[in-house]
Structures are given as structure tokens and as C-alpha cells.
Amino acid sequence: MLKRNIQAVILGGGDLASGAAFRLHRCGFEILIVEKEKPTAVRRNVSFASAMYEGSWEVEGIEARKVAEPGEALNVQKKEGIPVAAVEDFRRTFTRDKNEILIDARMLKKNPEDINRSKADIVIGLGPGFKAGKNVDAVIETCRGHYLGRAIYEGKPAPNTGKPGEIAGFSEERVIHSENAGTFTSEREIGDKIGEGEIIGEVAGRPLKTGIGGIIRGLIKPGLDVGPGQKLADIDPRSEREYVNYISDKSLAVGGGVLEAIFHLS
């Protein structure tokens, strides 16, 4: 049986990061998530990053709680939870010379200059921007398709296409991006039913309309300042409301790849 004091630091608390955290937590790892003070996760219902706004947040029976120092994190872990620390607090009080496992799940989709293989005993990256054997020990494929969730130990994953994965035959139509910079506002909620062509929110007073109808699966936190082209919302055309509260098949597949890589590299 895996000992329970193996520490895994996960950079990022969005839906893919949360899929990895969920898998590792279920297998007995002690998790610490590091996030921005104002996360931009879209699938907030299934993102542990939401603890940064709410103080605590539960995803499929696992509670994450915002912490500011190691003692608080340890108390959360003792209660079978996942601590979430702000980036600045992590740098100030948590950072050790070397972590056991470091997982970069920020989905920057470009080479992260602050990550290299000397940062931990095992360093794993999710998606584009990483090269196994160079800046990470393994990279997990995040592109939907035949190779989704595969752990790569030499080379790169598929490049970022900028095109969302298909759900029920819809791809780009189901994702809404900002057309301009400004503050995002919305009276909608994740889980709401919405029709094609309806307004889901505004950026600096400019309305954003849906390309398809369905259930709002993801919605960035209203009140945040956003930039042009930023992802703001995700519509699920399958119209199954309960799906918004469950980690996606993609996130679980990626989490499985992380788990494999850890055991393989150990």
C-alpha cells in the first residue's frame, strides 16, 4: 500500500488539474494545489480552484480549503482534504529546496520558464509547452482523441490547435470567448439551460451570445477582468444538468496518465 505522506504539489486548480488531484487523492497522495488569487477556471463546479473564492469547495465528495501556511495545509490533509494555497503564499512559506512530485497543470500551452527537472524528484507537465526528457520527466497528452491521457516519457504532446474538443458533434460552437478587453458580467449560473443565440454575459457592456443551445457547463467568475480571446463559457449540448457537477472523462483520463507516470518514474 502506498504510504500517505508522499507530497504532490500541483500548479493550477482548473478542471484538468482537479482531475489529476482527484485521482491522486483517491490513491493516498497528500496534495497541495497552488493557484492564483483570482483563478480563471471556467468549469468552476469541478475545479478545486474555486476554494480561492469560496474559502472551501467540494468536488465529488472531496473538500478543498484555502490555506496560507504549512500548518493549515497539514490540518486540511489530516481531515482528508486538499489544501489550496495562493502562489505568493506558496513562494513565501511552503517552498522547500526540492519537492517529491511537481505537476504543472496550469495549461499555459507554451514553454513555462519557471519549470525544469530540478524542481522535484519527479516533474510532470500537462499538455503543450513541455518536452519529456528536457523540462519535465513526463508529459501527459491533453488533446482529445486516440492519445488522450497517454504518458509520454520522451518527446512532446500534440501541439495546441486552438480548437475545442468535440462534444455531441459540436466543437468551436460550444465555447464562448471574449471579443474585447474589460470586466465580465453575467446573471447566468453554471447548470442553467440556455438557448442558441441567447446572451450569456457581457464584457465591458458588449453582449456575448451562444452559438448553440444546451446547459451552461462552465462560466468564468463574473467580475473578473478579461482579455480579448479569453475563454469565458462552455455550453454542453447534451443538456444533462448533472454533468456539470462531475469531473469530465477528459480530466479523469489526464489524471490517470499522471498517476501512471508517477508510478513508472518511481
PDB file of C-alpha atoms in Angstrom:
ATOM      1  CA  MET A   1       0.000   0.000   0.000  1.00  0.00           C
ATOM      2  CA  LEU A   2       1.220   3.487  -0.873  1.00  0.00           C
ATOM      3  CA  LYS A   3       2.341   5.451   2.161  1.00  0.00           C
ATOM      4  CA  ARG A   4       0.187   8.506   2.784  1.00  0.00           C
ATOM      5  CA  ASN A   5       2.919  11.080   3.247  1.00  0.00           C
ATOM      6  CA  ILE A   6       4.042  11.368  -0.364  1.00  0.00           C
ATOM      7  CA  GLN A   7       3.611  15.058  -1.205  1.00  0.00           C
ATOM      8  CA  ALA A   8       2.472  16.129  -4.665  1.00  0.00           C
ATOM      9  CA  VAL A   9       2.386  19.823  -5.496  1.00  0.00           C
ATOM     10  CA  ILE A  10       0.013  20.692  -8.337  1.00  0.00           C
ATOM     11  CA  LEU A  11       0.382  24.078 -10.026  1.00  0.00           C
ATOM     12  CA  GLY A  12      -3.115  25.095 -11.094  1.00  0.00           C
ATOM     13  CA  GLY A  13      -6.552  24.146  -9.844  1.00  0.00           C
ATOM     14  CA  GLY A  14      -8.676  24.134 -13.005  1.00  0.00           C
ATOM     15  CA  ASP A  15     -10.661  21.171 -14.300  1.00  0.00           C
ATOM     16  CA  LEU A  16      -7.718  19.184 -15.696  1.00  0.00           C
ATOM     17  CA  ALA A  17      -5.608  19.880 -12.610  1.00  0.00           C
ATOM     18  CA  SER A  18      -8.553  18.835 -10.446  1.00  0.00           C
ATOM     19  CA  GLY A  19      -8.906  15.575 -12.361  1.00  0.00           C
ATOM     20  CA  ALA A  20      -5.279  14.798 -11.501  1.00  0.00           C
ATOM     21  CA  ALA A  21      -5.743  15.905  -7.875  1.00  0.00           C
ATOM     22  CA  PHE A  22      -8.859  13.743  -7.577  1.00  0.00           C
ATOM     23  CA  ARG A  23      -7.077  10.618  -8.885  1.00  0.00           C
ATOM     24  CA  LEU A  24      -4.003  11.135  -6.696  1.00  0.00           C
ATOM     25  CA  HIS A  25      -6.008  11.949  -3.566  1.00  0.00           C
ATOM     26  CA  ARG A  26      -8.095   8.791  -4.013  1.00  0.00           C
ATOM     27  CA  CYS A  27      -4.848   6.799  -4.207  1.00  0.00           C
ATOM     28  CA  GLY A  28      -3.468   8.193  -0.952  1.00  0.00           C
ATOM     29  CA  PHE A  29      -1.210  11.049  -2.032  1.00  0.00           C
ATOM     30  CA  GLU A  30      -1.016  14.202   0.064  1.00  0.00           C
ATOM     31  CA  ILE A  31      -1.920  17.013  -2.335  1.00  0.00           C
ATOM     32  CA  LEU A  32      -1.154  20.716  -2.256  1.00  0.00           C
ATOM     33  CA  ILE A  33      -2.672  22.849  -5.021  1.00  0.00           C
ATOM     34  CA  VAL A  34      -1.130  26.229  -5.855  1.00  0.00           C
ATOM     35  CA  GLU A  35      -3.360  28.792  -7.574  1.00  0.00           C
ATOM     36  CA  LYS A  36      -3.659  32.475  -8.444  1.00  0.00           C
ATOM     37  CA  GLU A  37      -5.583  34.712  -6.060  1.00  0.00           C
ATOM     38  CA  LYS A  38      -8.196  35.145  -8.791  1.00  0.00           C
ATOM     39  CA  PRO A  39      -8.373  31.898 -10.775  1.00  0.00           C
ATOM     40  CA  THR A  40      -9.846  31.981 -14.276  1.00  0.00           C
ATOM     41  CA  ALA A  41     -11.206  28.422 -14.270  1.00  0.00           C
ATOM     42  CA  VAL A  42     -14.307  28.081 -16.451  1.00  0.00           C
ATOM     43  CA  ARG A  43     -15.614  24.738 -15.151  1.00  0.00           C
ATOM     44  CA  ARG A  44     -15.749  26.126 -11.615  1.00  0.00           C
ATOM     45  CA  ASN A  45     -18.105  23.465 -10.209  1.00  0.00           C
ATOM     46  CA  VAL A  46     -15.469  20.773 -10.710  1.00  0.00           C
ATOM     47  CA  SER A  47     -12.363  22.881 -10.073  1.00  0.00           C
ATOM     48  CA  PHE A  48     -10.653  22.918  -6.685  1.00  0.00           C
ATOM     49  CA  ALA A  49      -9.502  26.431  -7.661  1.00  0.00           C
ATOM     50  CA  SER A  50     -12.953  27.629  -6.556  1.00  0.00           C
ATOM     51  CA  ALA A  51     -11.724  27.364  -2.959  1.00  0.00           C
ATOM     52  CA  MET A  52      -9.753  30.549  -3.604  1.00  0.00           C
ATOM     53  CA  TYR A  53     -13.046  32.445  -3.919  1.00  0.00           C
ATOM     54  CA  GLU A  54     -15.264  30.497  -1.535  1.00  0.00           C
ATOM     55  CA  GLY A  55     -12.800  29.518   1.210  1.00  0.00           C
ATOM     56  CA  SER A  56     -13.682  25.864   0.697  1.00  0.00           C
ATOM     57  CA  TRP A  57     -15.038  23.910  -2.241  1.00  0.00           C
ATOM     58  CA  GLU A  58     -16.151  20.300  -2.690  1.00  0.00           C
ATOM     59  CA  VAL A  59     -15.756  18.236  -5.852  1.00  0.00           C
ATOM     60  CA  GLU A  60     -17.272  14.753  -5.884  1.00  0.00           C
ATOM     61  CA  GLY A  61     -17.042  14.375  -2.124  1.00  0.00           C
ATOM     62  CA  ILE A  62     -13.511  15.756  -1.717  1.00  0.00           C
ATOM     63  CA  GLU A  63     -13.181  19.119   0.010  1.00  0.00           C
ATOM     64  CA  ALA A  64     -10.528  21.669  -0.877  1.00  0.00           C
ATOM     65  CA  ARG A  65      -9.785  24.505   1.520  1.00  0.00           C
ATOM     66  CA  LYS A  66      -7.852  27.742   1.071  1.00  0.00           C
ATOM     67  CA  VAL A  67      -4.748  27.929   3.280  1.00  0.00           C
ATOM     68  CA  ALA A  68      -1.961  30.444   3.864  1.00  0.00           C
ATOM     69  CA  GLU A  69       0.767  28.463   5.626  1.00  0.00           C
ATOM     70  CA  PRO A  70       2.033  24.868   6.040  1.00  0.00           C
ATOM     71  CA  GLY A  71       0.353  24.236   9.408  1.00  0.00           C
ATOM     72  CA  GLU A  72      -3.065  24.986   7.912  1.00  0.00           C
ATOM     73  CA  ALA A  73      -2.310  22.749   4.948  1.00  0.00           C
ATOM     74  CA  LEU A  74      -1.349  19.870   7.234  1.00  0.00           C
ATOM     75  CA  ASN A  75      -4.594  20.212   9.182  1.00  0.00           C
ATOM     76  CA  VAL A  76      -6.617  20.066   5.958  1.00  0.00           C
ATOM     77  CA  GLN A  77      -4.715  16.971   4.807  1.00  0.00           C
ATOM     78  CA  LYS A  78      -5.300  15.270   8.168  1.00  0.00           C
ATOM     79  CA  LYS A  79      -9.028  15.759   7.600  1.00  0.00           C
ATOM     80  CA  GLU A  80      -8.785  14.018   4.201  1.00  0.00           C
ATOM     81  CA  GLY A  81      -8.994  17.311   2.314  1.00  0.00           C
ATOM     82  CA  ILE A  82      -6.891  19.153  -0.235  1.00  0.00           C
ATOM     83  CA  PRO A  83      -5.257  22.472   0.731  1.00  0.00           C
ATOM     84  CA  VAL A  84      -5.150  25.241  -1.879  1.00  0.00           C
ATOM     85  CA  ALA A  85      -2.522  27.959  -1.446  1.00  0.00           C
ATOM     86  CA  ALA A  86      -2.085  31.231  -3.311  1.00  0.00           C
ATOM     87  CA  VAL A  87       1.039  31.495  -5.455  1.00  0.00           C
ATOM     88  CA  GLU A  88       2.594  34.201  -3.264  1.00  0.00           C
ATOM     89  CA  ASP A  89       1.916  32.293  -0.031  1.00  0.00           C
ATOM     90  CA  PHE A  90       3.467  29.178  -1.571  1.00  0.00           C
ATOM     91  CA  ARG A  91       6.610  31.051  -2.543  1.00  0.00           C
ATOM     92  CA  ARG A  92       6.805  32.734   0.854  1.00  0.00           C
ATOM     93  CA  THR A  93       6.205  29.851   3.272  1.00  0.00           C
ATOM     94  CA  PHE A  94       5.780  26.488   1.514  1.00  0.00           C
ATOM     95  CA  THR A  95       8.698  26.213  -0.877  1.00  0.00           C
ATOM     96  CA  ARG A  96      11.302  23.639   0.032  1.00  0.00           C
ATOM     97  CA  ASP A  97      14.636  23.015  -1.665  1.00  0.00           C
ATOM     98  CA  LYS A  98      13.066  20.143  -3.551  1.00  0.00           C
ATOM     99  CA  ASN A  99       9.566  18.670  -3.670  1.00  0.00           C
ATOM    100  CA  GLU A 100       8.878  14.967  -4.170  1.00  0.00           C
ATOM    101  CA  ILE A 101       6.420  15.406  -7.049  1.00  0.00           C
ATOM    102  CA  LEU A 102       5.631  18.565  -9.016  1.00  0.00           C
ATOM    103  CA  ILE A 103       2.798  18.621 -11.559  1.00  0.00           C
ATOM    104  CA  ASP A 104       2.420  21.674 -13.773  1.00  0.00           C
ATOM    105  CA  ALA A 105      -1.271  21.733 -14.665  1.00  0.00           C
ATOM    106  CA  ARG A 106      -1.586  25.452 -15.414  1.00  0.00           C
ATOM    107  CA  MET A 107      -2.297  24.735 -19.097  1.00  0.00           C
ATOM    108  CA  LEU A 108      -0.207  27.693 -20.255  1.00  0.00           C
ATOM    109  CA  LYS A 109       0.191  25.945 -23.644  1.00  0.00           C
ATOM    110  CA  LYS A 110       3.680  27.396 -24.025  1.00  0.00           C
ATOM    111  CA  ASN A 111       7.099  26.683 -22.558  1.00  0.00           C
ATOM    112  CA  PRO A 112       6.946  27.610 -18.829  1.00  0.00           C
ATOM    113  CA  GLU A 113      10.264  29.265 -17.996  1.00  0.00           C
ATOM    114  CA  ASP A 114       9.868  28.596 -14.267  1.00  0.00           C
ATOM    115  CA  ILE A 115       9.702  24.783 -14.606  1.00  0.00           C
ATOM    116  CA  ASN A 116      12.576  22.354 -15.053  1.00  0.00           C
ATOM    117  CA  ARG A 117      13.503  18.858 -13.902  1.00  0.00           C
ATOM    118  CA  SER A 118      15.500  20.118 -10.921  1.00  0.00           C
ATOM    119  CA  LYS A 119      12.330  21.404  -9.218  1.00  0.00           C
ATOM    120  CA  ALA A 120      11.346  18.000  -7.803  1.00  0.00           C
ATOM    121  CA  ASP A 121      12.234  14.317  -7.763  1.00  0.00           C
ATOM    122  CA  ILE A 122       9.516  13.806 -10.374  1.00  0.00           C
ATOM    123  CA  VAL A 123       8.299  16.634 -12.621  1.00  0.00           C
ATOM    124  CA  ILE A 124       5.230  16.141 -14.820  1.00  0.00           C
ATOM    125  CA  GLY A 125       3.621  18.588 -17.246  1.00  0.00           C
ATOM    126  CA  LEU A 126       0.148  18.587 -18.792  1.00  0.00           C
ATOM    127  CA  GLY A 127      -0.243  19.364 -22.464  1.00  0.00           C
ATOM    128  CA  PRO A 128       1.652  21.621 -24.909  1.00  0.00           C
ATOM    129  CA  GLY A 129       4.737  23.517 -23.776  1.00  0.00           C
ATOM    130  CA  PHE A 130       6.555  20.549 -22.264  1.00  0.00           C
ATOM    131  CA  LYS A 131       9.116  18.130 -23.617  1.00  0.00           C
ATOM    132  CA  ALA A 132       9.721  14.899 -21.740  1.00  0.00           C
ATOM    133  CA  GLY A 133      13.400  14.425 -21.043  1.00  0.00           C
ATOM    134  CA  LYS A 134      14.047  18.161 -21.266  1.00  0.00           C
ATOM    135  CA  ASN A 135      11.995  20.360 -18.919  1.00  0.00           C
ATOM    136  CA  VAL A 136       9.878  17.536 -17.426  1.00  0.00           C
ATOM    137  CA  ASP A 137      10.283  13.826 -16.762  1.00  0.00           C
ATOM    138  CA  ALA A 138       6.932  13.070 -18.374  1.00  0.00           C
ATOM    139  CA  VAL A 139       4.214  14.976 -20.195  1.00  0.00           C
ATOM    140  CA  ILE A 140       0.569  13.930 -20.376  1.00  0.00           C
ATOM    141  CA  GLU A 141      -1.390  14.231 -23.609  1.00  0.00           C
ATOM    142  CA  THR A 142      -4.383  16.553 -23.153  1.00  0.00           C
ATOM    143  CA  CYS A 143      -5.666  16.660 -26.736  1.00  0.00           C
ATOM    144  CA  ARG A 144      -8.922  14.742 -27.197  1.00  0.00           C
ATOM    145  CA  GLY A 145      -8.576  11.709 -29.431  1.00  0.00           C
ATOM    146  CA  HIS A 146      -6.775   8.396 -29.536  1.00  0.00           C
ATOM    147  CA  TYR A 147      -3.822   9.521 -27.388  1.00  0.00           C
ATOM    148  CA  LEU A 148      -5.701  11.432 -24.679  1.00  0.00           C
ATOM    149  CA  GLY A 149      -4.257  10.717 -21.226  1.00  0.00           C
ATOM    150  CA  ARG A 150      -1.162   8.958 -22.565  1.00  0.00           C
ATOM    151  CA  ALA A 151       2.028   9.473 -20.529  1.00  0.00           C
ATOM    152  CA  ILE A 152       4.924  10.497 -22.782  1.00  0.00           C
ATOM    153  CA  TYR A 153       8.459   9.864 -21.487  1.00  0.00           C
ATOM    154  CA  GLU A 154      10.370  11.161 -24.491  1.00  0.00           C
ATOM    155  CA  GLY A 155       9.250  13.983 -26.759  1.00  0.00           C
ATOM    156  CA  LYS A 156       6.280  16.317 -26.939  1.00  0.00           C
ATOM    157  CA  PRO A 157       2.483  16.019 -26.885  1.00  0.00           C
ATOM    158  CA  ALA A 158       0.288  17.217 -29.760  1.00  0.00           C
ATOM    159  CA  PRO A 159       0.613  20.970 -30.426  1.00  0.00           C
ATOM    160  CA  ASN A 160      -2.112  23.358 -29.359  1.00  0.00           C
ATOM    161  CA  THR A 161      -4.648  23.617 -32.184  1.00  0.00           C
ATOM    162  CA  GLY A 162      -6.767  26.295 -30.512  1.00  0.00           C
ATOM    163  CA  LYS A 163      -9.832  24.214 -31.410  1.00  0.00           C
ATOM    164  CA  PRO A 164     -12.012  22.838 -28.577  1.00  0.00           C
ATOM    165  CA  GLY A 165     -12.703  19.109 -28.468  1.00  0.00           C
ATOM    166  CA  GLU A 166     -15.963  17.784 -29.865  1.00  0.00           C
ATOM    167  CA  ILE A 167     -18.963  17.055 -27.660  1.00  0.00           C
ATOM    168  CA  ALA A 168     -22.068  15.662 -29.367  1.00  0.00           C
ATOM    169  CA  GLY A 169     -20.706  16.840 -32.720  1.00  0.00           C
ATOM    170  CA  PHE A 170     -20.048  20.441 -31.633  1.00  0.00           C
ATOM    171  CA  SER A 171     -16.612  21.990 -31.167  1.00  0.00           C
ATOM    172  CA  GLU A 172     -15.971  25.718 -31.574  1.00  0.00           C
ATOM    173  CA  GLU A 173     -19.701  26.491 -31.364  1.00  0.00           C
ATOM    174  CA  ARG A 174     -19.922  25.357 -27.759  1.00  0.00           C
ATOM    175  CA  VAL A 175     -17.161  27.604 -26.359  1.00  0.00           C
ATOM    176  CA  ILE A 176     -17.544  31.355 -25.897  1.00  0.00           C
ATOM    177  CA  HIS A 177     -14.558  33.702 -25.948  1.00  0.00           C
ATOM    178  CA  SER A 178     -14.251  37.377 -25.150  1.00  0.00           C
ATOM    179  CA  GLU A 179     -14.150  39.652 -28.177  1.00  0.00           C
ATOM    180  CA  ASN A 180     -12.636  42.572 -26.283  1.00  0.00           C
ATOM    181  CA  ALA A 181     -10.969  43.501 -23.006  1.00  0.00           C
ATOM    182  CA  GLY A 182     -12.941  44.540 -19.959  1.00  0.00           C
ATOM    183  CA  THR A 183     -14.868  43.269 -16.957  1.00  0.00           C
ATOM    184  CA  PHE A 184     -17.012  40.186 -17.492  1.00  0.00           C
ATOM    185  CA  THR A 185     -20.523  40.331 -16.060  1.00  0.00           C
ATOM    186  CA  SER A 186     -23.279  37.729 -16.139  1.00  0.00           C
ATOM    187  CA  GLU A 187     -26.528  36.892 -14.390  1.00  0.00           C
ATOM    188  CA  ARG A 188     -26.334  33.285 -15.573  1.00  0.00           C
ATOM    189  CA  GLU A 189     -25.271  30.306 -13.448  1.00  0.00           C
ATOM    190  CA  ILE A 190     -23.467  27.075 -14.221  1.00  0.00           C
ATOM    191  CA  GLY A 191     -26.185  24.465 -14.758  1.00  0.00           C
ATOM    192  CA  ASP A 192     -28.662  26.903 -16.327  1.00  0.00           C
ATOM    193  CA  LYS A 193     -30.375  25.900 -19.555  1.00  0.00           C
ATOM    194  CA  ILE A 194     -29.732  28.364 -22.383  1.00  0.00           C
ATOM    195  CA  GLY A 195     -30.862  28.584 -25.987  1.00  0.00           C
ATOM    196  CA  GLU A 196     -28.962  29.283 -29.182  1.00  0.00           C
ATOM    197  CA  GLY A 197     -28.370  32.978 -29.733  1.00  0.00           C
ATOM    198  CA  GLU A 198     -29.164  33.967 -26.147  1.00  0.00           C
ATOM    199  CA  ILE A 199     -26.978  36.381 -24.188  1.00  0.00           C
ATOM    200  CA  ILE A 200     -24.807  34.641 -21.611  1.00  0.00           C
ATOM    201  CA  GLY A 201     -22.988  37.725 -20.356  1.00  0.00           C
ATOM    202  CA  GLU A 202     -21.183  40.911 -21.290  1.00  0.00           C
ATOM    203  CA  VAL A 203     -17.624  42.223 -21.438  1.00  0.00           C
ATOM    204  CA  ALA A 204     -17.423  45.978 -20.883  1.00  0.00           C
ATOM    205  CA  GLY A 205     -21.098  46.206 -21.882  1.00  0.00           C
ATOM    206  CA  ARG A 206     -20.653  44.215 -25.097  1.00  0.00           C
ATOM    207  CA  PRO A 207     -23.069  41.227 -25.122  1.00  0.00           C
ATOM    208  CA  LEU A 208     -21.926  37.672 -25.747  1.00  0.00           C
ATOM    209  CA  LYS A 209     -24.332  35.272 -27.453  1.00  0.00           C
ATOM    210  CA  THR A 210     -24.307  31.499 -27.526  1.00  0.00           C
ATOM    211  CA  GLY A 211     -23.629  29.566 -30.742  1.00  0.00           C
ATOM    212  CA  ILE A 212     -25.684  26.560 -29.645  1.00  0.00           C
ATOM    213  CA  GLY A 213     -28.244  25.707 -27.001  1.00  0.00           C
ATOM    214  CA  GLY A 214     -27.753  23.407 -24.036  1.00  0.00           C
ATOM    215  CA  ILE A 215     -26.626  23.530 -20.423  1.00  0.00           C
ATOM    216  CA  ILE A 216     -24.038  26.037 -19.204  1.00  0.00           C
ATOM    217  CA  ARG A 217     -21.245  23.636 -18.234  1.00  0.00           C
ATOM    218  CA  GLY A 218     -18.697  26.298 -17.402  1.00  0.00           C
ATOM    219  CA  LEU A 219     -18.666  30.021 -16.738  1.00  0.00           C
ATOM    220  CA  ILE A 220     -15.764  32.177 -15.624  1.00  0.00           C
ATOM    221  CA  LYS A 221     -16.270  34.019 -12.333  1.00  0.00           C
ATOM    222  CA  PRO A 222     -18.299  37.182 -13.049  1.00  0.00           C
ATOM    223  CA  GLY A 223     -16.499  40.374 -12.086  1.00  0.00           C
ATOM    224  CA  LEU A 224     -13.106  39.341 -13.440  1.00  0.00           C
ATOM    225  CA  ASP A 225     -11.190  41.490 -15.888  1.00  0.00           C
ATOM    226  CA  VAL A 226     -10.584  39.534 -19.091  1.00  0.00           C
ATOM    227  CA  GLY A 227      -8.647  39.991 -22.306  1.00  0.00           C
ATOM    228  CA  PRO A 228      -9.555  39.533 -25.977  1.00  0.00           C
ATOM    229  CA  GLY A 229      -9.880  35.863 -26.976  1.00  0.00           C
ATOM    230  CA  GLN A 230     -10.114  34.609 -23.387  1.00  0.00           C
ATOM    231  CA  LYS A 231     -12.357  31.597 -22.788  1.00  0.00           C
ATOM    232  CA  LEU A 232     -15.391  32.632 -20.765  1.00  0.00           C
ATOM    233  CA  ALA A 233     -18.029  29.914 -21.037  1.00  0.00           C
ATOM    234  CA  ASP A 234     -18.679  26.341 -22.150  1.00  0.00           C
ATOM    235  CA  ILE A 235     -22.051  25.024 -23.345  1.00  0.00           C
ATOM    236  CA  ASP A 236     -22.859  21.304 -23.148  1.00  0.00           C
ATOM    237  CA  PRO A 237     -25.260  20.396 -25.995  1.00  0.00           C
ATOM    238  CA  ARG A 238     -26.177  17.099 -24.314  1.00  0.00           C
ATOM    239  CA  SER A 239     -28.338  19.094 -21.871  1.00  0.00           C
ATOM    240  CA  GLU A 240     -27.654  16.730 -18.949  1.00  0.00           C
ATOM    241  CA  ARG A 241     -27.556  19.083 -15.982  1.00  0.00           C
ATOM    242  CA  GLU A 242     -25.946  16.568 -13.600  1.00  0.00           C
ATOM    243  CA  TYR A 243     -22.805  16.518 -15.769  1.00  0.00           C
ATOM    244  CA  VAL A 244     -21.798  19.985 -14.519  1.00  0.00           C
ATOM    245  CA  ASN A 245     -21.034  18.527 -11.072  1.00  0.00           C
ATOM    246  CA  TYR A 246     -18.871  15.643 -12.281  1.00  0.00           C
ATOM    247  CA  ILE A 247     -15.250  15.641 -13.397  1.00  0.00           C
ATOM    248  CA  SER A 248     -15.124  15.092 -17.165  1.00  0.00           C
ATOM    249  CA  ASP A 249     -13.905  11.981 -18.959  1.00  0.00           C
ATOM    250  CA  LYS A 250     -11.025  14.071 -20.328  1.00  0.00           C
ATOM    251  CA  SER A 251      -9.899  15.248 -16.886  1.00  0.00           C
ATOM    252  CA  LEU A 252     -10.063  11.727 -15.457  1.00  0.00           C
ATOM    253  CA  ALA A 253      -8.069  10.358 -18.407  1.00  0.00           C
ATOM    254  CA  VAL A 254      -5.390  13.002 -17.871  1.00  0.00           C
ATOM    255  CA  GLY A 255      -5.397  12.228 -14.133  1.00  0.00           C
ATOM    256  CA  GLY A 256      -4.873   8.560 -14.930  1.00  0.00           C
ATOM    257  CA  GLY A 257      -1.875   9.457 -17.076  1.00  0.00           C
ATOM    258  CA  VAL A 258      -0.377  11.458 -14.197  1.00  0.00           C
ATOM    259  CA  LEU A 259      -0.833   8.529 -11.846  1.00  0.00           C
ATOM    260  CA  GLU A 260       0.830   6.127 -14.294  1.00  0.00           C
ATOM    261  CA  ALA A 261       3.771   8.479 -14.800  1.00  0.00           C
ATOM    262  CA  ILE A 262       4.376   8.781 -11.068  1.00  0.00           C
ATOM    263  CA  PHE A 263       4.492   5.040 -10.517  1.00  0.00           C
ATOM    264  CA  HIS A 264       6.535   4.436 -13.661  1.00  0.00           C
ATOM    265  CA  LEU A 265       9.102   7.098 -12.800  1.00  0.00           C
ATOM    266  CA  SER A 266       9.289   5.933  -9.190  1.00  0.00           C
TER     267      SER A 266
END
